[in-house]
Amino acid sequence: MRTNSHAVLFIVALLISVITLPTSAVAFGLNDTGITTCSDEDSNGLPCPVDGFPGQDAEYGRDAAAAAGTLVKIGGGDAGFDFTKLDANGNELPASATDHTCVRDNVTGLMWQAGQSDWTYTFDQTANYVSTVNNTGLCGFNDWRMPSVKELVSIVNYNSYDPAIDANYFPDSSSWFWSGSPYAGSSYYAWYVHFSDGGANYNDRDVGYHVRLVRAGQFFDTFDTFNDNHDGTVTQVNTELMWAKCSEGQTGTNCSGDADEMTWSEALTAANNSRLGGYDDWRLPSVKELQALVDYSTDWPAIDSSAFPNTPSSWFWSGSPDANYSGFAWCVVFYNGNANDYCRSSNYHVRLVRDVQPMNIAVRNNEWRITEIYIATLGYAPDNEGLQYWVNNLSGGTWTPTTVAQAFFDNESVQALYPADQGHDALIDALYHNIFNRAPDNAGKNYWLGELNAGRFTRDQMIIALIDGGWANANAATDMARFGNQVRVGLAFAAAQAERGIVYTDLSPAQQTHLRQIGADVLTTVTADNATVTAAIEQIAGLLERL
């Protein structure tokens, strides 16, 4: 499919940044730390990898993709962060704007108050501040709240110091900020984050700290959802992380024995050498991932003991060097969840982690993303001419996947499939079927109908949101494995057309219809089983011979 219509070239946020989405609609991810270089025993700022210190924070995740130039962002921000500035009415502003009022985090889905509170408040005074801000309708919303300690940590940039945050988006931040999380060990204390260095700790509630409010997104409230894989590993559902059930040195269903302690170098090496569960990509968690494992509602230990039995209430290494203090690295203590930096030659405990997401959004190239839109919207594999047309537009830098999806609706065939004057039910039903192979659940469908009918979001934004949300949702792993396999077949279908010199606009209308039908037929037998990909690709040549 190709159109010569001139779609409005505006960069709309992908709906991975949508506010208040229900779980059934889209899921969000963890922010990376901002660390982009590696370290040895006593030096920082080294190129990765470093001998004797393998698998550090900077070698994985969004920050690594940003450093490699492969990370696709919606907005801007340091390293792997992805922020969008908003004005007082909630409208998007360019990254160069200096008068923004709020910031949308396009990774976590949270919306933040850009500046800090004018005054400091005790922990118990923050409720009045929240009420005051909601009465003003900050950025057009009145559901602002205090962030949890995990949410507040999410915007820390551990590669920066004083402030440990992207000051272009969050000015005036070199200070202590209250979270909304009480301290489990005593009703007299609550958690704060110090944005000079990013450390998280607790203090007396009567102390005056600044406040930065947040709204939307409940992802951080459901971190502690675990599935025991019965092979020595546990999957943390909402973070798409697979953890070692036991601390290093412990064994068995109940993690019996004493947990080992080791230096930072030894810990990194142990992770690199581990083959737990048959996997060879274990690593030390980043400091944010390690804090995501903390259960701040309890202590001694501050972790789900049913998922991680016999966890020492002591310090655990992260793979994150302290980028501002040579010779130190970040640790988290599991008697309460405090995060601090300690000498890399110190001996601490180790819990390994690995990624389990089916497809990293950072490595989906333009051809892949356009093919996703074809299959999600139309239900068939792309014609090669149309695919290359959209890829060229996307590669030019002024288009985004959302712009492409919007331009699809300028095409008469798409308009005929989903007439705008007949409501949005057909489109929502088709997207759920094409992406997830099922009908939409009532909550998800009602949510999208409400958003579309109210004009808060557009159809093109919803398409990208459902696709990106599917990749980010561990609960949709099987559905997205099927969808990803269909994309692979779709790319092979386009490549086969190129090899045979098939140009869509050179075909007769009947041949064009037949090519679209072939594109649908070749996907029908594709499932999450990789063997079905091979079988489908083997059919393509014979199907194209019928043109």
XYZ file of C-alpha atoms in Angstrom:
547
model
C 0.000 0.000 0.000
C 1.262 3.451 -0.876
C -0.201 6.922 -0.714
C 0.964 10.235 -2.135
C -1.218 12.182 0.249
C 0.686 14.758 2.237
C 0.130 13.786 5.839
C 0.711 16.518 8.358
C 4.296 16.118 9.559
C 3.890 16.359 13.244
C 5.674 14.259 15.840
C 3.062 12.851 18.119
C 4.102 10.910 21.159
C 3.731 7.185 20.730
C 1.116 5.991 23.112
C 3.764 4.261 25.167
C 3.593 7.670 26.854
C -0.151 7.604 27.409
C -1.466 8.575 30.777
C -3.594 6.341 33.016
C -3.771 3.339 30.724
C -5.288 0.211 32.238
C -3.131 -2.894 32.347
C -5.133 -4.408 29.529
C -4.291 -1.494 27.259
C -0.534 -1.048 27.492
C 2.402 -1.675 29.778
C 5.454 0.411 30.465
C 9.042 -0.296 31.346
C 11.858 0.530 33.712
C 14.078 3.498 33.088
C 17.758 2.801 32.674
C 20.345 4.482 34.890
C 21.996 6.875 32.419
C 25.417 5.224 32.845
C 27.159 4.897 29.469
C 30.782 4.045 30.339
C 32.484 1.245 32.228
C 34.873 1.092 35.182
C 37.615 -1.021 36.694
C 38.771 -1.263 40.303
C 39.522 2.440 40.715
C 38.797 4.245 37.427
C 35.655 5.522 35.703
C 34.806 6.617 32.183
C 36.398 3.628 30.463
C 35.209 2.194 27.147
C 33.335 -1.081 27.487
C 34.107 -3.926 27.952
C 36.774 -3.912 30.663
C 38.906 -7.000 31.306
C 38.116 -8.538 34.670
C 34.944 -6.436 35.005
C 32.545 -7.975 32.449
C 28.867 -7.222 31.922
C 28.546 -3.814 33.559
C 25.463 -1.607 33.598
C 26.568 0.412 30.545
C 26.705 -2.702 28.361
C 22.971 -3.401 28.543
C 19.608 -1.750 28.097
C 18.417 1.544 26.714
C 21.597 3.402 27.634
C 23.693 0.953 25.608
C 21.304 1.276 22.673
C 21.482 5.079 22.902
C 25.283 4.975 22.943
C 25.232 2.714 19.886
C 22.863 5.061 18.056
C 20.119 2.436 17.710
C 17.617 3.691 20.285
C 14.392 5.121 18.870
C 13.010 7.875 21.102
C 9.741 9.712 21.222
C 11.166 12.822 22.878
C 14.603 13.688 24.224
C 16.807 13.292 27.242
C 20.199 12.016 28.297
C 21.312 8.505 27.336
C 18.342 6.100 27.381
C 15.919 8.520 29.039
C 13.003 9.680 26.906
C 11.154 12.778 28.110
C 8.670 15.184 26.536
C 8.134 18.710 27.848
C 4.565 19.919 28.387
C 3.127 23.393 28.812
C 0.708 24.520 31.525
C -2.203 23.005 29.592
C -0.503 19.667 28.969
C 0.427 20.398 25.354
C 3.728 19.110 23.994
C 6.684 21.462 23.661
C 10.005 21.043 21.840
C 13.010 19.801 23.794
C 14.521 23.289 23.532
C 11.638 24.913 25.445
C 12.524 26.494 28.780
C 9.044 27.391 30.001
C 7.666 23.883 30.428
C 5.497 23.049 33.411
C 5.385 19.254 33.313
C 7.381 16.369 31.873
C 6.079 13.130 30.434
C 8.329 10.109 30.818
C 7.846 8.112 27.637
C 9.444 4.992 29.122
C 7.496 4.643 32.361
C 4.305 6.421 31.282
C 4.461 8.771 34.255
C 3.842 12.517 34.084
C 5.927 14.682 36.413
C 5.818 18.162 37.829
C 8.841 19.722 36.133
C 10.017 22.010 38.907
C 10.323 21.364 42.583
C 7.947 22.792 45.160
C 8.714 26.400 46.080
C 8.936 25.456 49.735
C 10.014 22.470 51.752
C 7.453 20.345 53.573
C 7.427 17.760 56.284
C 6.195 14.377 55.152
C 2.790 14.897 56.764
C 2.419 18.337 55.145
C 2.727 16.913 51.646
C -0.967 15.932 51.562
C -1.988 19.595 51.700
C 0.478 20.423 48.951
C -0.997 17.691 46.750
C -4.489 19.058 47.361
C -3.393 22.594 46.493
C -1.762 21.513 43.236
C -4.802 19.472 42.222
C -7.035 22.483 42.812
C -4.939 24.444 40.311
C -5.299 21.763 37.617
C -1.576 21.561 36.921
C -1.031 20.848 33.206
C -4.761 20.213 32.872
C -5.005 17.417 35.453
C -6.236 17.133 39.012
C -5.047 13.635 39.930
C -1.527 14.495 41.051
C -0.039 12.496 43.917
C 3.167 11.818 45.789
C 5.515 9.430 43.965
C 6.516 6.134 45.508
C 10.208 5.768 46.242
C 10.546 3.501 43.195
C 8.892 6.097 40.982
C 11.121 8.861 42.322
C 14.228 6.759 41.718
C 13.093 6.157 38.127
C 14.096 9.676 37.018
C 17.518 9.605 38.694
C 20.435 9.863 36.262
C 23.275 8.003 37.957
C 25.728 9.291 35.363
C 25.213 12.837 36.585
C 25.985 14.505 39.876
C 24.546 17.523 41.656
C 21.989 17.190 40.198
C 21.625 13.468 39.509
C 18.862 14.151 36.981
C 18.481 15.667 33.528
C 18.385 19.359 34.456
C 17.099 20.314 31.012
C 13.811 18.649 31.903
C 13.887 18.897 35.709
C 15.515 22.174 36.800
C 16.370 23.073 40.404
C 16.761 19.503 41.600
C 19.952 19.324 43.673
C 18.152 18.589 46.880
C 16.294 16.060 49.011
C 12.810 15.087 47.809
C 10.158 13.262 49.767
C 8.594 10.172 48.272
C 5.120 9.105 49.330
C 6.448 5.826 50.748
C 6.408 5.403 54.528
C 9.272 3.502 56.114
C 8.215 -0.027 57.078
C 10.572 -0.169 60.043
C 9.102 2.778 61.932
C 6.056 5.018 61.678
C 8.311 7.989 62.467
C 10.173 7.771 59.165
C 9.550 7.953 55.413
C 11.614 7.478 52.262
C 13.323 10.243 50.310
C 15.674 10.481 47.329
C 18.672 12.804 47.358
C 19.057 14.263 43.876
C 22.610 15.310 44.488
C 23.769 11.724 43.934
C 20.595 9.613 43.562
C 20.786 7.819 46.885
C 17.536 6.569 48.438
C 17.183 6.535 52.212
C 14.722 7.293 55.001
C 14.509 10.090 57.545
C 12.325 11.582 60.246
C 8.962 12.726 58.861
C 9.358 16.089 60.586
C 12.280 17.060 58.348
C 11.498 19.548 55.579
C 12.215 18.367 52.032
C 11.123 19.464 48.572
C 8.336 17.736 46.663
C 7.877 16.776 43.011
C 4.456 15.360 42.213
C 3.574 12.676 39.703
C 0.452 11.387 38.027
C -0.649 8.497 35.817
C 0.774 5.049 35.509
C 0.461 2.436 38.222
C 3.242 0.234 36.869
C 5.459 0.824 39.884
C 2.756 -0.263 42.312
C 2.701 -3.774 40.842
C 6.395 -4.572 40.651
C 6.242 -7.449 43.098
C 4.504 -9.953 40.849
C 6.616 -13.087 40.526
C 6.382 -16.427 38.734
C 8.550 -19.294 39.970
C 9.911 -21.085 36.896
C 10.934 -24.136 38.973
C 14.416 -24.172 37.490
C 16.166 -21.953 40.000
C 14.800 -18.795 38.386
C 11.923 -16.409 39.121
C 10.349 -14.057 36.576
C 9.324 -10.591 37.749
C 6.318 -10.081 35.520
C 6.014 -6.308 35.251
C 9.713 -5.642 34.731
C 10.310 -8.497 32.271
C 13.311 -9.559 34.333
C 14.284 -13.099 35.247
C 16.060 -13.372 38.595
C 18.075 -16.082 40.246
C 15.824 -17.420 42.975
C 18.745 -17.810 45.371
C 21.597 -15.529 46.242
C 24.924 -16.766 44.879
C 26.186 -19.607 47.061
C 22.734 -20.804 48.085
C 20.994 -23.800 46.533
C 17.748 -25.735 46.480
C 14.076 -24.884 46.600
C 14.478 -23.048 49.898
C 17.852 -21.469 49.053
C 19.678 -23.267 51.810
C 23.256 -22.586 52.832
C 25.214 -19.391 53.302
C 25.142 -16.744 50.588
C 28.558 -15.904 49.166
C 30.135 -12.487 49.516
C 32.525 -11.175 46.882
C 34.129 -8.041 45.494
C 32.525 -6.123 42.654
C 34.909 -7.637 40.086
C 34.233 -11.128 41.424
C 30.492 -10.495 41.343
C 30.576 -9.320 37.722
C 32.655 -12.346 36.749
C 30.363 -14.764 38.597
C 27.374 -13.398 36.688
C 29.217 -13.636 33.389
C 30.147 -17.273 34.037
C 26.767 -18.455 35.336
C 24.722 -20.979 33.344
C 21.803 -21.081 35.759
C 18.675 -22.572 34.202
C 20.555 -23.187 30.951
C 20.922 -19.457 30.209
C 24.254 -17.827 29.405
C 23.298 -14.149 29.568
C 23.204 -13.551 33.323
C 24.488 -10.243 34.664
C 24.434 -8.080 37.750
C 21.273 -5.976 37.948
C 21.487 -2.224 37.552
C 20.891 -0.249 40.724
C 17.373 0.591 39.506
C 16.589 -3.031 38.740
C 17.839 -4.049 42.171
C 15.660 -1.395 43.821
C 12.703 -2.625 41.741
C 13.098 -5.953 43.549
C 12.731 -4.327 46.969
C 9.433 -4.648 48.823
C 9.305 -1.323 50.668
C 6.226 -2.395 52.611
C 8.266 -4.760 54.776
C 11.777 -5.203 56.159
C 14.269 -7.756 57.453
C 14.268 -8.730 54.619
C 12.680 -6.126 52.325
C 11.810 -8.635 49.617
C 9.114 -11.172 48.803
C 10.418 -14.101 50.824
C 8.060 -16.569 49.175
C 9.683 -15.851 45.816
C 13.209 -15.360 47.181
C 13.556 -17.460 50.345
C 16.376 -17.069 52.846
C 17.523 -13.748 51.366
C 20.217 -12.164 53.554
C 19.145 -8.855 55.074
C 22.371 -7.342 53.869
C 24.032 -5.487 50.993
C 23.863 -6.712 47.378
C 25.976 -5.520 44.472
C 24.504 -3.863 41.399
C 26.349 -3.677 38.081
C 26.250 0.139 38.261
C 29.520 1.881 39.082
C 29.274 5.160 40.919
C 30.092 7.368 37.954
C 31.048 10.255 40.220
C 33.285 8.480 42.740
C 36.064 6.338 41.300
C 36.433 3.080 43.166
C 32.789 2.883 44.283
C 29.728 1.037 42.959
C 26.050 1.099 43.872
C 24.540 -1.420 46.280
C 21.131 -2.041 47.818
C 20.666 -3.414 51.321
C 17.817 -5.863 51.749
C 17.029 -5.261 55.370
C 15.159 -2.123 54.279
C 15.917 -1.203 50.634
C 18.406 1.610 51.168
C 20.621 2.353 48.128
C 24.167 3.596 48.616
C 27.626 3.395 47.071
C 30.507 1.388 48.500
C 34.104 0.587 47.658
C 34.416 -1.884 44.793
C 36.882 -3.955 46.809
C 34.255 -4.547 49.518
C 32.563 -7.936 49.834
C 28.802 -8.094 49.324
C 26.120 -10.545 48.239
C 25.020 -11.196 44.663
C 21.711 -11.963 42.961
C 21.820 -12.479 39.200
C 19.364 -11.175 36.622
C 18.709 -11.506 32.903
C 16.281 -9.990 30.414
C 13.326 -12.032 29.213
C 11.439 -9.609 26.952
C 10.589 -11.180 23.595
C 11.692 -8.178 21.556
C 13.654 -5.162 22.694
C 12.022 -2.006 21.347
C 15.506 -0.522 20.925
C 16.467 -3.003 18.182
C 13.313 -2.901 16.039
C 14.496 -1.265 12.836
C 12.368 0.787 10.456
C 11.406 -2.110 8.169
C 10.303 -4.119 11.183
C 8.204 -1.274 12.610
C 6.480 -0.531 9.293
C 5.679 -4.217 8.843
C 4.177 -4.194 12.341
C 1.858 -1.373 11.282
C 0.832 -3.196 8.091
C -0.056 -6.403 9.908
C -1.692 -4.695 12.892
C -3.825 -2.353 10.794
C -4.517 -4.359 7.646
C -3.993 -7.974 8.653
C -1.665 -8.801 5.770
C 2.036 -8.723 4.946
C 3.279 -5.622 3.099
C 3.889 -5.122 -0.577
C 7.570 -4.305 -0.997
C 7.042 -1.032 -2.852
C 4.831 0.328 -0.100
C 7.173 -0.934 2.606
C 10.175 0.824 1.078
C 8.175 4.016 0.560
C 7.333 4.208 4.261
C 10.816 3.138 5.351
C 12.366 5.942 3.295
C 10.042 8.477 4.903
C 10.796 7.141 8.361
C 14.542 7.139 7.707
C 14.425 10.811 6.742
C 14.135 11.788 10.391
C 10.984 13.925 10.217
C 8.533 11.018 10.332
C 7.831 8.714 13.258
C 5.974 5.375 13.372
C 2.938 7.344 14.542
C 3.182 9.650 11.526
C 3.255 6.617 9.263
C 0.245 5.096 10.998
C -1.600 8.397 10.575
C -0.739 8.460 6.878
C -2.222 4.981 6.492
C -5.592 6.548 7.270
C -5.174 8.905 4.312
C -5.404 5.850 2.051
C -8.823 5.071 0.599
C -8.552 1.332 1.228
C -7.913 1.900 4.932
C -10.689 4.475 5.141
C -13.028 1.900 3.611
C -12.009 -0.672 6.227
C -12.482 1.698 9.150
C -14.903 4.530 8.261
C -14.397 7.311 10.783
C -18.103 8.158 10.769
C -19.051 4.646 11.915
C -17.235 4.639 15.216
C -14.070 2.936 16.337
C -15.306 -0.538 17.283
C -14.154 -2.200 14.075
C -10.640 -0.781 14.335
C -10.199 -1.771 17.981
C -11.494 -5.283 17.275
C -9.153 -5.658 14.296
C -6.086 -4.396 16.157
C -6.589 -6.781 19.057
C -7.164 -9.664 16.661
C -4.185 -8.853 14.440
C -1.735 -8.145 17.273
C -2.904 -10.398 20.108
C -5.008 -12.960 18.190
C -8.008 -12.387 20.426
C -10.978 -10.124 20.931
C -10.423 -7.091 23.164
C -11.372 -7.438 26.813
C -14.227 -5.174 27.867
C -12.053 -2.923 30.025
C -9.502 -2.380 27.276
C -12.078 -1.742 24.585
C -14.114 0.638 26.712
C -10.967 2.536 27.624
C -9.939 3.045 24.010
C -13.453 3.921 22.904
C -13.593 6.565 25.604
C -10.225 8.049 24.687
C -10.908 8.075 20.942
C -14.443 9.427 21.236
C -13.272 12.186 23.565
C -10.551 13.152 21.099
C -7.792 12.741 23.659
C -6.034 10.264 21.413
C -6.091 9.442 17.725
C -6.365 6.136 15.906
C -2.748 6.191 14.767
C -1.535 6.784 18.313
C -3.581 3.838 19.537
C -2.042 1.524 16.933
C 1.491 2.317 18.058
C 0.483 2.132 21.715
C -0.940 -1.357 21.395
C 2.103 -2.612 19.494
C 4.694 -1.071 21.811
C 2.625 -1.942 24.848
C 2.502 -5.548 23.717
C 6.286 -5.742 23.506
C 6.586 -4.206 26.965
C 4.059 -6.536 28.590
C 5.496 -9.816 29.858
C 1.948 -11.191 30.159
C 1.603 -10.852 26.373
C 4.869 -12.676 25.612
C 3.228 -15.578 23.763
C 0.925 -13.284 21.789
C 3.835 -11.062 20.813
C 6.015 -14.039 19.898
C 3.313 -14.934 17.377
C 3.060 -11.329 16.183
C 6.844 -11.088 15.883
C 6.941 -14.291 13.858
C 4.308 -12.837 11.540
C 6.486 -9.755 11.106
C 9.413 -11.999 10.156
C 7.281 -13.731 7.554
C 6.020 -10.343 6.336
C 9.582 -9.130 5.818
C 10.413 -12.313 3.909
C 7.286 -11.767 1.787
C 8.450 -8.256 0.864
C 11.990 -9.470 0.134
C 10.639 -12.168 -2.183
C 8.744 -9.504 -4.144
C 11.932 -7.464 -4.496
C 13.830 -10.501 -5.772
C 11.186 -11.073 -8.449
C 10.872 -7.414 -9.459
C 7.248 -7.220 -8.349
C 6.169 -3.568 -8.099
C 2.742 -2.998 -6.606
C 1.798 0.019 -8.745
C 2.707 -1.896 -11.929
C 0.129 -4.570 -11.142
C -3.447 -4.529 -12.371
C -6.163 -3.876 -9.769
C -6.994 -7.584 -9.782
C -3.336 -8.488 -9.251
C -3.040 -5.954 -6.424
C -6.039 -7.524 -4.713
C -4.509 -10.965 -5.203
C -1.156 -9.841 -3.739
C -2.901 -8.486 -0.653
C -4.772 -11.775 -0.258
C -1.520 -13.721 -0.564
C -0.065 -11.437 2.100
C -2.921 -12.405 4.406
C -2.825 -16.113 3.556
C 0.881 -16.476 4.263
C 0.333 -15.308 7.852
C -2.588 -17.565 8.750
C -0.537 -20.560 9.910
C 2.119 -18.569 11.783
C 2.138 -19.055 15.557
C 4.586 -18.460 18.398
C 6.391 -21.631 17.281
C 9.445 -20.640 15.223
C 8.982 -23.722 13.045
C 5.860 -22.105 11.566
C 7.983 -19.203 10.333
C 10.141 -21.517 8.245
C 7.097 -23.327 6.893
C 5.354 -20.081 5.914
C 8.430 -18.637 4.210
C 8.794 -21.819 2.157
C 5.298 -21.217 0.741
C 5.962 -17.658 -0.442
C 7.633 -18.494 -3.760
C 4.774 -20.724 -4.866
C 2.159 -18.176 -3.844
C 3.838 -15.369 -5.780
C 4.011 -17.482 -8.936
C 0.233 -17.178 -9.172
C 0.411 -13.444 -9.856
